[in-house]
Coordinates of C-alpha atoms in Angstrom, one line a residue:
X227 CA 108.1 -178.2 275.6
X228 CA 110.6 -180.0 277.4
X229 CA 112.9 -177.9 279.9
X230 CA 116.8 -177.3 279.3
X231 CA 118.7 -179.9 279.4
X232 CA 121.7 -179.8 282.0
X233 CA 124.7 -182.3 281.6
X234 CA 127.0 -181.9 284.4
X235 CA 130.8 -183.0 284.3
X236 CA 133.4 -182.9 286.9
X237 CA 136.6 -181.1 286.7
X238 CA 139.6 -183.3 286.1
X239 CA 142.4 -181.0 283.9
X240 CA 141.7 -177.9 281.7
X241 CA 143.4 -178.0 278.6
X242 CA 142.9 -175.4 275.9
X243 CA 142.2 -175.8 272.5
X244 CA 145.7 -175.6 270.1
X245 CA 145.2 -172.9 268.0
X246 CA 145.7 -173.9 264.8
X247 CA 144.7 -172.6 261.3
X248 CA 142.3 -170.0 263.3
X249 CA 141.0 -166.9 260.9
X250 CA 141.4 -163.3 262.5
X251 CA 139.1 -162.1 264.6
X252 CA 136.2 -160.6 262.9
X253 CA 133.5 -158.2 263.9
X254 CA 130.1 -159.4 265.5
X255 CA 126.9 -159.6 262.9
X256 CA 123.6 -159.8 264.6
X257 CA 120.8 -158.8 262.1
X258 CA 117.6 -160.7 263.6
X259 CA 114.8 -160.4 266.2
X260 CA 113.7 -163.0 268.8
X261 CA 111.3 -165.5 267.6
X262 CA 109.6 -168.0 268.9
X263 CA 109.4 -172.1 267.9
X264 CA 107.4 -172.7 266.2
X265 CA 107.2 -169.5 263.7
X266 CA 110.9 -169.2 261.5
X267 CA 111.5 -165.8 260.6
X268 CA 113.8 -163.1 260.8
X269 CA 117.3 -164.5 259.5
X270 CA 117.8 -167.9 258.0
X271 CA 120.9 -168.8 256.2
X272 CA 118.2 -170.6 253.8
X273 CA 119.4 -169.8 250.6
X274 CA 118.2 -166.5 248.2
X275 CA 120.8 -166.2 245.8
X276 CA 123.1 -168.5 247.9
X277 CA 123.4 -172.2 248.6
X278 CA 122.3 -173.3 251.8
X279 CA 123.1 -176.0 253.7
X280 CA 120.2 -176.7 256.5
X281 CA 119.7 -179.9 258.8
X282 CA 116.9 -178.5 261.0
X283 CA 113.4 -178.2 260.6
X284 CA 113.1 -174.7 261.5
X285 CA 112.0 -175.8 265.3
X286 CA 113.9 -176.0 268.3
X287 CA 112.7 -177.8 271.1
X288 CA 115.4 -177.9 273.5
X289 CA 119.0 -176.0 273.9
X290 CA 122.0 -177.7 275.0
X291 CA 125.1 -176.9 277.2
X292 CA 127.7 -178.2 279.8
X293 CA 128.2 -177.3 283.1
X294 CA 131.3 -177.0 284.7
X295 CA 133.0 -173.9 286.4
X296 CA 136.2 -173.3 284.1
X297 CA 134.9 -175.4 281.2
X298 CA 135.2 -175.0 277.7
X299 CA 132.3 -176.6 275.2
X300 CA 132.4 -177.7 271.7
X301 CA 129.9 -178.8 270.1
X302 CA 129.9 -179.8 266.4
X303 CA 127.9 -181.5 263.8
X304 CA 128.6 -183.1 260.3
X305 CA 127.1 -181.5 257.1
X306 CA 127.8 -183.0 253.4
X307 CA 128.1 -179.5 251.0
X308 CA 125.6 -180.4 248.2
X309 CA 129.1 -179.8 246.1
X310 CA 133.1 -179.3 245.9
X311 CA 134.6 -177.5 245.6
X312 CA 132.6 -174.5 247.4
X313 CA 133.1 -171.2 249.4
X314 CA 131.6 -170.9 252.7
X315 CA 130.3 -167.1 253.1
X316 CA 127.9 -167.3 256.0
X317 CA 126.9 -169.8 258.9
X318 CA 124.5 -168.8 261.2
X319 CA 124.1 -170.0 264.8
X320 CA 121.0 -170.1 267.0
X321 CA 121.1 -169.5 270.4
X322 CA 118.4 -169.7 273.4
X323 CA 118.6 -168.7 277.5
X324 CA 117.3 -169.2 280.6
X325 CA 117.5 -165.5 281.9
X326 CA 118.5 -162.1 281.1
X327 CA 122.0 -162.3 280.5
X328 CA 123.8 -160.2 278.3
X329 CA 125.7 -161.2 276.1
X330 CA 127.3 -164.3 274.9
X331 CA 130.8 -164.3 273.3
X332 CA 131.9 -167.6 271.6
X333 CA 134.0 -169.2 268.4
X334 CA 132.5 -170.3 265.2
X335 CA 134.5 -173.6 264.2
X336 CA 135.1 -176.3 261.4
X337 CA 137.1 -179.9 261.5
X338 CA 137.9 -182.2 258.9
X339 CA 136.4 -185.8 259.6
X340 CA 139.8 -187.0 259.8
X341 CA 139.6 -188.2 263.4
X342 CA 139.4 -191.7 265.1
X343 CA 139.8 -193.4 261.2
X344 CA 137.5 -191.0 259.9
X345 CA 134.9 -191.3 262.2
X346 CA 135.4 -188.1 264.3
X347 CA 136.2 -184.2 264.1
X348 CA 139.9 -184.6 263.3
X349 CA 141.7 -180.6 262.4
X350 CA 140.7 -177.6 262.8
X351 CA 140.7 -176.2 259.6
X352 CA 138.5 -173.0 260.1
X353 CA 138.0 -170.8 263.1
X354 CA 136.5 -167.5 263.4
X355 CA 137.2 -166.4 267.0
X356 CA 135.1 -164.4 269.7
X357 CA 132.1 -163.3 267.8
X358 CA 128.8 -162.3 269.6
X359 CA 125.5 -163.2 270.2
X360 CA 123.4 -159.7 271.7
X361 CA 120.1 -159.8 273.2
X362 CA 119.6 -163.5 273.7
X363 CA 115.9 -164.7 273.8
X364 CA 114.5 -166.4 276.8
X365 CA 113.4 -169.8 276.6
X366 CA 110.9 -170.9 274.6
X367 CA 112.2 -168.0 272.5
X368 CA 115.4 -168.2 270.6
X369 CA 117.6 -166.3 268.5
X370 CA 119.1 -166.9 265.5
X371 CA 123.0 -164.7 264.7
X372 CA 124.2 -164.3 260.9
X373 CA 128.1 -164.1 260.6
X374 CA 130.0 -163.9 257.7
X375 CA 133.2 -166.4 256.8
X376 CA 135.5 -166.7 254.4
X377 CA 136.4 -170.9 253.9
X378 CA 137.1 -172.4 250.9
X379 CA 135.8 -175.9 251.2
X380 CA 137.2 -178.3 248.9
X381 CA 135.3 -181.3 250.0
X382 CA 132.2 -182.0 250.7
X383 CA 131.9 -183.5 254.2
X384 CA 133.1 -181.4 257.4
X385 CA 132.2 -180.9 261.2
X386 CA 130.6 -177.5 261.9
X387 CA 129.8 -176.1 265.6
X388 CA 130.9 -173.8 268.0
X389 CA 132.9 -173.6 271.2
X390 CA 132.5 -171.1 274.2
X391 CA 133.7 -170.7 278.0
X392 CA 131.9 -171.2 280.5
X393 CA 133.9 -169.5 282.9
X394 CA 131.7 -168.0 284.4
X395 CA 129.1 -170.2 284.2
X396 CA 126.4 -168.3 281.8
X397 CA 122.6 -169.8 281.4
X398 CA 123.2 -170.1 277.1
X399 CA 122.4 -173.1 275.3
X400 CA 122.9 -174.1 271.9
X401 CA 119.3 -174.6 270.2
X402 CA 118.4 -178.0 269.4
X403 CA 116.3 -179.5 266.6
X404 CA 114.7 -183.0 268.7
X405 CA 111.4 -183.2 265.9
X406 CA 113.4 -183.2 262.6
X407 CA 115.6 -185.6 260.4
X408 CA 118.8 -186.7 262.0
X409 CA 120.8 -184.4 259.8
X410 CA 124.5 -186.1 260.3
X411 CA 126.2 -187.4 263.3
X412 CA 127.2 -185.0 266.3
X413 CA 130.1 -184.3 268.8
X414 CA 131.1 -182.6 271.6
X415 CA 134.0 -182.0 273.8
X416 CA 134.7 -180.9 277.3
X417 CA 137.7 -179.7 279.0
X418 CA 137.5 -180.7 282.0
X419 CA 139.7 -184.1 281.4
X420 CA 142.9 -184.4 279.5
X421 CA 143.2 -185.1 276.9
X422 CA 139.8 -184.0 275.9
X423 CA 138.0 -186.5 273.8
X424 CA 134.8 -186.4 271.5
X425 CA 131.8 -187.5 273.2
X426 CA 128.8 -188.3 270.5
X427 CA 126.0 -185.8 272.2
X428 CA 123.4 -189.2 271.5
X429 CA 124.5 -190.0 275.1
X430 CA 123.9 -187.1 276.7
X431 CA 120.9 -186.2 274.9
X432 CA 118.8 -189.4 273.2
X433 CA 116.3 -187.1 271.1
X434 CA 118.8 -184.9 269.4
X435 CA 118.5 -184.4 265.7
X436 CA 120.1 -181.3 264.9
X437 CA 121.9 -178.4 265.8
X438 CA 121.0 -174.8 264.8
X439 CA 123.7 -174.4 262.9
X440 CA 123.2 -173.4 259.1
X441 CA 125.8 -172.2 256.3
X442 CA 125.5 -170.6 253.1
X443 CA 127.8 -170.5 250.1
X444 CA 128.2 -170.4 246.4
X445 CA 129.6 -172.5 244.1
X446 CA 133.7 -172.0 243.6
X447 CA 134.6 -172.0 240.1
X448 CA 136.1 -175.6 239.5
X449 CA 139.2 -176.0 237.5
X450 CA 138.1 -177.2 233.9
X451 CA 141.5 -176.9 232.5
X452 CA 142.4 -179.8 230.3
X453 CA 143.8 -182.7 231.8
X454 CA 146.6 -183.4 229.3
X455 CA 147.8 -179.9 227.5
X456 CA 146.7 -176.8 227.5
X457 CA 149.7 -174.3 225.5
X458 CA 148.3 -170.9 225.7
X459 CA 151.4 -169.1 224.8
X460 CA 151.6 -166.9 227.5
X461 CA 153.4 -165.8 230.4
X462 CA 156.9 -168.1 229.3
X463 CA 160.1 -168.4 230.2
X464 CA 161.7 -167.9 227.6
X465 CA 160.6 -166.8 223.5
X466 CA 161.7 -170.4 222.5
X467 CA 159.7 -172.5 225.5
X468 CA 156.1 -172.5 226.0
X469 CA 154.6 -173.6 229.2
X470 CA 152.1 -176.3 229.0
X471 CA 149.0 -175.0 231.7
X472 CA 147.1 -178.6 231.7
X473 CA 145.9 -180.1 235.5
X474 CA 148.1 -182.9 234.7
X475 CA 150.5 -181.7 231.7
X476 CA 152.3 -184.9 230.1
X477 CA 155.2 -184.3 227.5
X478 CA 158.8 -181.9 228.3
X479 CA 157.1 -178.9 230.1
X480 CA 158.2 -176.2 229.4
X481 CA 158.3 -177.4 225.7
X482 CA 161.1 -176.4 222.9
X483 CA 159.4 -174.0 220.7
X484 CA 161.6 -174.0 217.0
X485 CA 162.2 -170.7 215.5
X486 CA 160.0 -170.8 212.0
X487 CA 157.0 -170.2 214.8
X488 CA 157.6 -167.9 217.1
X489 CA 154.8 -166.3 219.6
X490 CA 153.4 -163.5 218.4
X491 CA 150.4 -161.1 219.0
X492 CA 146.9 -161.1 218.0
X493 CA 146.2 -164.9 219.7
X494 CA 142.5 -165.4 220.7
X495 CA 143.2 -163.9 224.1
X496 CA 146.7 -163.0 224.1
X497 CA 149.9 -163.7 222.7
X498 CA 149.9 -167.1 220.2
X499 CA 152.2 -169.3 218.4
X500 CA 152.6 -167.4 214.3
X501 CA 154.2 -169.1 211.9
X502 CA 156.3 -167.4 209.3
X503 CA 154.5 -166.3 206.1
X504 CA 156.4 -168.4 204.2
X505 CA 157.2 -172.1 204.4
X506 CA 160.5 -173.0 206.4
X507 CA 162.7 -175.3 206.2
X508 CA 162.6 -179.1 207.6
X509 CA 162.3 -179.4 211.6
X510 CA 162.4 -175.1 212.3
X511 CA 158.8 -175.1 213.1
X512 CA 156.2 -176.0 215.9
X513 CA 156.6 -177.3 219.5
X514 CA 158.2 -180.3 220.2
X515 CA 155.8 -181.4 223.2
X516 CA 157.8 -184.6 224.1
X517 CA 155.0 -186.7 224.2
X518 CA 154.6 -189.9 222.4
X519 CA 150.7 -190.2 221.0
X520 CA 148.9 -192.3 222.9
X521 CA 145.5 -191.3 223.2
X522 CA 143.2 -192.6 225.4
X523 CA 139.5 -194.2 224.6
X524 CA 137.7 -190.9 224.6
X525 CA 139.2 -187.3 224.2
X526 CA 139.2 -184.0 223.4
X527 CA 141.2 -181.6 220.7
X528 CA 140.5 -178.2 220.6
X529 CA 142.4 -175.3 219.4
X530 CA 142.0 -171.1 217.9
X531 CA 143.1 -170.6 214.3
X532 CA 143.4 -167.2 213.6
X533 CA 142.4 -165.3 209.9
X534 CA 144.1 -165.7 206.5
X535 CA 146.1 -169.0 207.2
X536 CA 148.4 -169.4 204.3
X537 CA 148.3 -172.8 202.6
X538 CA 152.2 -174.2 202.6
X539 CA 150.5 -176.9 201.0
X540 CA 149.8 -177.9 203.8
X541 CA 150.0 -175.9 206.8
X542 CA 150.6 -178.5 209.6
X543 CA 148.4 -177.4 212.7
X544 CA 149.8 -180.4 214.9
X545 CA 150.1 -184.3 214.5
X546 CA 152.4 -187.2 215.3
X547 CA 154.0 -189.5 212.5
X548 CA 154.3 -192.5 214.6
X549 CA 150.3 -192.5 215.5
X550 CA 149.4 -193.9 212.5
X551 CA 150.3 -190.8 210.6
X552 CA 147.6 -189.0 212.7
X553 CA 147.9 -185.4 211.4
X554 CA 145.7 -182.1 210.7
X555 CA 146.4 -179.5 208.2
X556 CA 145.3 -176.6 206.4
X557 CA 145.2 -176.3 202.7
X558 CA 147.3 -178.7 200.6
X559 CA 144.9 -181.8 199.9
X560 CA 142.5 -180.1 202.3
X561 CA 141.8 -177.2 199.3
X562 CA 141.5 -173.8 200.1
X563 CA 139.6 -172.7 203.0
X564 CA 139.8 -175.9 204.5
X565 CA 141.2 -178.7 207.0
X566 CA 141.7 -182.1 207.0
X567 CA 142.4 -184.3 209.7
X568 CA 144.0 -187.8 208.4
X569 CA 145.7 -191.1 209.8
X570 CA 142.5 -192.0 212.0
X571 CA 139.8 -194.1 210.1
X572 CA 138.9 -192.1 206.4
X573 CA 139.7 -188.5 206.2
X574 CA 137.3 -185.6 208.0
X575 CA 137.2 -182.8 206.2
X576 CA 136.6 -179.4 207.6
X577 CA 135.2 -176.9 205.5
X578 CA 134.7 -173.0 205.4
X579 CA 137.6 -172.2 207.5
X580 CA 140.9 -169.6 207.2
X581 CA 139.4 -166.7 206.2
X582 CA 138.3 -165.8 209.4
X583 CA 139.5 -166.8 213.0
X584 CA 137.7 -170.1 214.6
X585 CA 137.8 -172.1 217.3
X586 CA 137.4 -175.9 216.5
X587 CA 136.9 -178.7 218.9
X588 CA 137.2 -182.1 217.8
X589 CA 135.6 -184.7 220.7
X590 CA 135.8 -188.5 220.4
X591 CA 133.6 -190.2 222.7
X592 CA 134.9 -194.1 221.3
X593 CA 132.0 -194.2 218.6
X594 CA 131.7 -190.5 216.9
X595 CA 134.2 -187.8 216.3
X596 CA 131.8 -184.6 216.9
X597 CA 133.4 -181.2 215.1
X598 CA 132.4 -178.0 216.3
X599 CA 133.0 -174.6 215.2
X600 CA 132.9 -172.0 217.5
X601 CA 130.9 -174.0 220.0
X602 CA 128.2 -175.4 216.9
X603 CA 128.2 -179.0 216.0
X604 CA 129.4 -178.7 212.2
X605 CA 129.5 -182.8 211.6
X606 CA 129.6 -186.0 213.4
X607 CA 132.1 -188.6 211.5
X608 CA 131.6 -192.3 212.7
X609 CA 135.2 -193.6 214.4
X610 CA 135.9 -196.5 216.5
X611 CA 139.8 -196.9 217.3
X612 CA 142.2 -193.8 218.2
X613 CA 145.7 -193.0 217.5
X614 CA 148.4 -194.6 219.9
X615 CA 152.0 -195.7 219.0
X616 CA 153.2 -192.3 218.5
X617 CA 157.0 -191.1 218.3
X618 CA 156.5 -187.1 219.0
X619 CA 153.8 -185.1 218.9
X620 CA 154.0 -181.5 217.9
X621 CA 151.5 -178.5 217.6
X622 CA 152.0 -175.6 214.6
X623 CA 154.0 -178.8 212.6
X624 CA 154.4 -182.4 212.0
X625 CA 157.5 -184.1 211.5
X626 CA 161.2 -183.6 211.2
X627 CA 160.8 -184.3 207.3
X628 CA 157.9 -182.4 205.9
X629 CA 158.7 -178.7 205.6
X630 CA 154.9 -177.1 206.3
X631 CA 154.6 -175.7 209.5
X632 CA 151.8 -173.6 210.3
X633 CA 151.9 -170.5 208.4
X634 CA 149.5 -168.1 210.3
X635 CA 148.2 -168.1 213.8
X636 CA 147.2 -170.7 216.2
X637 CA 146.7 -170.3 220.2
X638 CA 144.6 -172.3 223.2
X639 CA 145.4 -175.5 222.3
X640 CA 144.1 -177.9 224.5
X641 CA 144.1 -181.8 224.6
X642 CA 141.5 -183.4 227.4
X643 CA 141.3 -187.2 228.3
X644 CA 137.2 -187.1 227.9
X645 CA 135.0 -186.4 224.9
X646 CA 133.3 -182.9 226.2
X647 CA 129.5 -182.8 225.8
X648 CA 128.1 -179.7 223.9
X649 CA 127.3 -178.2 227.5
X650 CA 130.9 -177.9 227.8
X651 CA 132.2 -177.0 224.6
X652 CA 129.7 -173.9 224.6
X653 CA 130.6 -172.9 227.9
X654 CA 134.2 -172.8 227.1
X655 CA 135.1 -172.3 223.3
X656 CA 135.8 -168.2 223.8
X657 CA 136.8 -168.4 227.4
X658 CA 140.3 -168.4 228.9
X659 CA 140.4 -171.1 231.1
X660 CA 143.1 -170.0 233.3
X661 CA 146.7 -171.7 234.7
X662 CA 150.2 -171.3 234.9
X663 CA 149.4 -168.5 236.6
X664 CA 147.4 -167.1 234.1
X665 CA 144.1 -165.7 235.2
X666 CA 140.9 -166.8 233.4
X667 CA 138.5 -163.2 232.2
X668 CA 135.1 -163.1 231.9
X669 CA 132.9 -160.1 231.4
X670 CA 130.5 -160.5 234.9
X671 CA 127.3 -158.6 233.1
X672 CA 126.0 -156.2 230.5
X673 CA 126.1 -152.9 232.7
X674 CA 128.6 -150.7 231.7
X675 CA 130.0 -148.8 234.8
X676 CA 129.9 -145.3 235.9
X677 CA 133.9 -145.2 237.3
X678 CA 136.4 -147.5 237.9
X679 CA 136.6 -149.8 240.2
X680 CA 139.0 -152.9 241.9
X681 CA 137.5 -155.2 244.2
X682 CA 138.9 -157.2 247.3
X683 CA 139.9 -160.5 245.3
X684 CA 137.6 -163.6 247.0
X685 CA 138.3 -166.1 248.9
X686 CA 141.3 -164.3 251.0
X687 CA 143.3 -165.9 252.3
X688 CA 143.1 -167.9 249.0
X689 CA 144.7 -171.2 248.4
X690 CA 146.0 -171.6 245.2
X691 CA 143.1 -169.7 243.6
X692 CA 140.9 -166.6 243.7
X693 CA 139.0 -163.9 242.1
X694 CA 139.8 -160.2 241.2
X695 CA 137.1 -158.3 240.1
X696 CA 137.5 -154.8 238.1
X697 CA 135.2 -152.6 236.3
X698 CA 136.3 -149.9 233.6
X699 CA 133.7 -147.5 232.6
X700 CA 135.4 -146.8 228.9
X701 CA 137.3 -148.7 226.3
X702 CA 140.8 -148.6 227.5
X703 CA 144.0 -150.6 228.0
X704 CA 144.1 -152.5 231.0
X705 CA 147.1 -153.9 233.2
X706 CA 146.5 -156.2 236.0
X707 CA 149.6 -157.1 237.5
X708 CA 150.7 -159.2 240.6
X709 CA 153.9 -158.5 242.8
X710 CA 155.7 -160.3 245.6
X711 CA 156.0 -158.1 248.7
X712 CA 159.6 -157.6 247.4
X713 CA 158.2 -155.3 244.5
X714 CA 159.0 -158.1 241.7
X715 CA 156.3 -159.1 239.3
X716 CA 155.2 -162.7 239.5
X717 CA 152.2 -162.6 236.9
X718 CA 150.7 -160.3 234.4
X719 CA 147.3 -161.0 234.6
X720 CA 145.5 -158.8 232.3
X721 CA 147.4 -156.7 229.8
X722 CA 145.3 -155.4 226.5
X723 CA 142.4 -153.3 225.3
X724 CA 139.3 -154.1 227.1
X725 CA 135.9 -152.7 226.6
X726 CA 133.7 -150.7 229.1
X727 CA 132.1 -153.4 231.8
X728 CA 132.2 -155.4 234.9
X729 CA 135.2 -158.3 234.7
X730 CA 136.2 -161.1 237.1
X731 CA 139.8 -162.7 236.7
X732 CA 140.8 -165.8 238.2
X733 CA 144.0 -166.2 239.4
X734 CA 145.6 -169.4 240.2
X735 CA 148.5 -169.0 242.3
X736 CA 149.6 -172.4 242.3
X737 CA 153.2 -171.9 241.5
X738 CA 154.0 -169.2 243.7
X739 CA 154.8 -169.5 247.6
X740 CA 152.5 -168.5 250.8
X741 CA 153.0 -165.1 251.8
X742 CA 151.9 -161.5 251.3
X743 CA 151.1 -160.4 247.4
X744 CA 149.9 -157.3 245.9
X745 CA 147.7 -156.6 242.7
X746 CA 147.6 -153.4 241.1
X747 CA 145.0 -152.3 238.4
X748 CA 146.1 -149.8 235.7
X749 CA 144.0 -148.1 233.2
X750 CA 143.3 -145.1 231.6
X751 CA 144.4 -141.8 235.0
X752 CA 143.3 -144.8 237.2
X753 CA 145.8 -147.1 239.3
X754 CA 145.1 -149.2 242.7
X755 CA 147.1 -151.5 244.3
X756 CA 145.4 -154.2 247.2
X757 CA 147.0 -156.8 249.2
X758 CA 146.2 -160.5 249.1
X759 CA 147.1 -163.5 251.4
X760 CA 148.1 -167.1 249.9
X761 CA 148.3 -169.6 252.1
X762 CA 149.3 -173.1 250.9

């Protein structure tokens, strides 16, 4: 085994490190033994239920510092995240020493790769400060320290070390990987000139390969709202403007909702646009989305219709008269029990639906139309051109002229720029997909709970999104309710009859400000209130 390598600098300047974006402080973790290099046990950070993210090769056949009374060391190393966006909730450092020493205290750090045109560490972006490593093996052992983190990454490629003092001048050194894979390139920095500059550790130390430095995380929940609309009827401004929730919402948002629909209960999750139970009159019905049809090679419609839609011969669901007449109804030349979507090639006719709620998604992928019902391919209709040319499309009517607007109930509609595959449509038909401040509700498991329960939402700090998770241990009316630090409500979250079970709610924040917020949980004798952090 080779011995420690030293790399001595002279002292010119100390400068500090700016501060910036640091975490607080957080309480030491070590939960491992000694070990020695050859035989990897004790912790890891290799994965379990977790993703991992290791460059070494489980051997360490050096350790690596700076020497230099008064000096501060950095030492970081690029990693690609196998995905983003992901949260960071564990990295795991491994040190090694050349004598009894006590303790080493140091900072877990992370850069963007924004420096010298991309080719350096550029800002600090997380920092956990002062955490400790106890009981230090002696070389040829080392030792490998577990601490959690909380860091939302929402790219893939970042640097990832640690920094520490050396003042005094303590015998650690960072373990090295010199056998392995090069896992990415690698940096450090010493303050002992100013400015301080990177350094790529290749010219201090030729065989490097990798740092032991590991991180695990899971998978953050991506946003999979649609890109176009997405008008769930909920949380509005006003009972005559609906908010449209899509990532990059086209048309007058919030929309002009006309009086012969108004919102109304019973919606697939929530509240829902419900049409009057008897035709109205010319131009009183539907939302007026302010967007001219023009859709694009490949897309997605998809939409709840609730039970017992009357036929107004026909019940407009939504369509644009300019588009070619591109336009779907219920009832009228549809029959009975069924819908008809016209204006795009030869009719498609949708049978066996109004007596019950459905959720139907219609996918063009340039070739096919693909219909599903409740996630189920019902028929594939051959297609190749798509509306365009349109002069105001509407949902829950049609035109200014034709007097059938939906009569019934009609929520989530949503209008993608993609044909979904069938992975997709399954894994979202009867899911709220969250927006507008709007959280998205899933039930976690199949346990039913023994008490009540609201957790710590995750990530927090949290920017814009996060996750609140509650259990109820009976059927009961839930309210899930965010406040300012003012008192004022900013979002209802949750507010009906849930059964007994384990729930996660995803809130998206995005149109609120950075500050201090509170969540309370109300159901049943049981009410708790937490505090959350958004930071934008």
């Amino acid at each position: 085994m080779k011995k420690i390598c030293l790399l001595l600098f002279s002292i010119a300047l100390l400068h500090s490190l700016n501060s910036q974006n640091f975490s607080p402080t957080i309480a030491p973790l070590y939960t491992g033994p000694n070990w020695g290099t050859v035989v990897d046990t004790g912790i890891t950070c290799s994965g379990g239920p977790n993703i991992s993210i290791v460059r070494d090769d489980g051997t360490y056949e050096n350790g690596y510092r700076s020497v230099a009374t008064g000096d501060s060391t950095t030492y970081v190393q690029r990693m690609i995240l196998p995905q983003a966006p992901m949260n960071l909730t564990q990295m795991c450092v491994t040190w090694t020493a050349l004598s009894p020493s006590g303790n080493l205290t140091f900072d877990l750090i992370i850069y963007d790769t924004t420096g010298a045109g991309g080719t350096q560490p550029g800002n600090v972006v997380y920092r956990v400060n002062n955490v400790v490593a106890n009981s230090v093996g002696i070389y040829p052992l080392h030792s490998r320290y577990s601490y959690p983190i909380t860091f939302a990454a929402t790219v893939r490629s970042y640097y990832v070390g640690v920094r520490w003092n050396n003042n005094p001048i303590l015998p650690f050194f960072l373990s090295s990987d010199e056998n392995g894979t090069s896992g990415g390139p690698a940096w450090r920095r010493e303050t002992t000139t100013y400015p301080p500059v990177w350094t790529t550790v290749l010219s201090g130390f030729p065989n490097f390969k990798n740092f032991g430095i590991r991180l695990e995380g899971t998978a953050a929940a991506s946003d999979i709202r649609p890109e176009l609309m997405y008008y769930k009827f909920e949380n509005n401004p006003g009972p005559l403007l609906v908010q449209n929730c899509a990532k990059t919402p086209v048309g007058t948002n919030p929309a002009p909702l006309l009086s012969a629909t108004p919102l109304g209960t019973g919606g697939q999750f929530d509240s829902c646009l419900s049409g009057n139970t008897t035709p109205g009159l010319a131009n009183l019905g539907g939302v007026n989305t302010g967007w001219n049809t023009a859709m694009p090679t490949a897309w997605t419609i998809s939409f709840w219709l609730g039970p017992n839609i009357v036929d107004g011969n026909p019940s407009y669901l939504f369509g644009d008269p300019g588009a070619g007449s591109f336009r779907c109804f219920y009832g009228g030349a549809a029959g009975v029990n069924n819908i008809l979507l016209r204006g795009f090639g030869a009719d498609i006719l949708i049978t066996g639906v109004g007596t019950t709620a459905v959720v139907l998604h219609l996918t063009y992928d340039g070739t096919n139309v693909v219909v599903y019902k409740n996630g189920v391919v019902f028929n594939t209709f051959p297609r190749t051109a798509t509306p365009t040319g349109g002069t105001g499309f509407r949902v829950g009517s049609y035109n200014t002229t034709f007097v059938s607007h939906l009569i019934g109930k009609l929520d989530e509609f949503r209008l993608y720029n993609r044909a979904l595959n069938q992975a997709e449509v399954t894994a979202t038909w009867n899911s709220d997909l969250g927006g507008c401040g709007i959280t998205g509700i899933q039930n976690t498991n199949s346990e039913i709970p023994v008490s009540y329960n609201l957790s710590q939402n995750y990530p927090n700090p949290f920017n814009p999104t996060t996750n609140i998770k509650f259990s109820i241990p009976s059927t009961e009316l839930v309210k899930l309710v965010v406040f300012d630090v003012l008192g004022r409500e900013v979002a209802t979250l949750v507010n009906e009859v849930k059964n007994a079970g384990n729930y996660t709610a995803d809130f998206d924040a995005s149109h609120l400000s950075s500050g201090v917020y509170f969540y309370r949980l109300e159901s049943g004798n049981f009410i708790q209130t937490k505090k959350m952090l958004l930071v934008k």
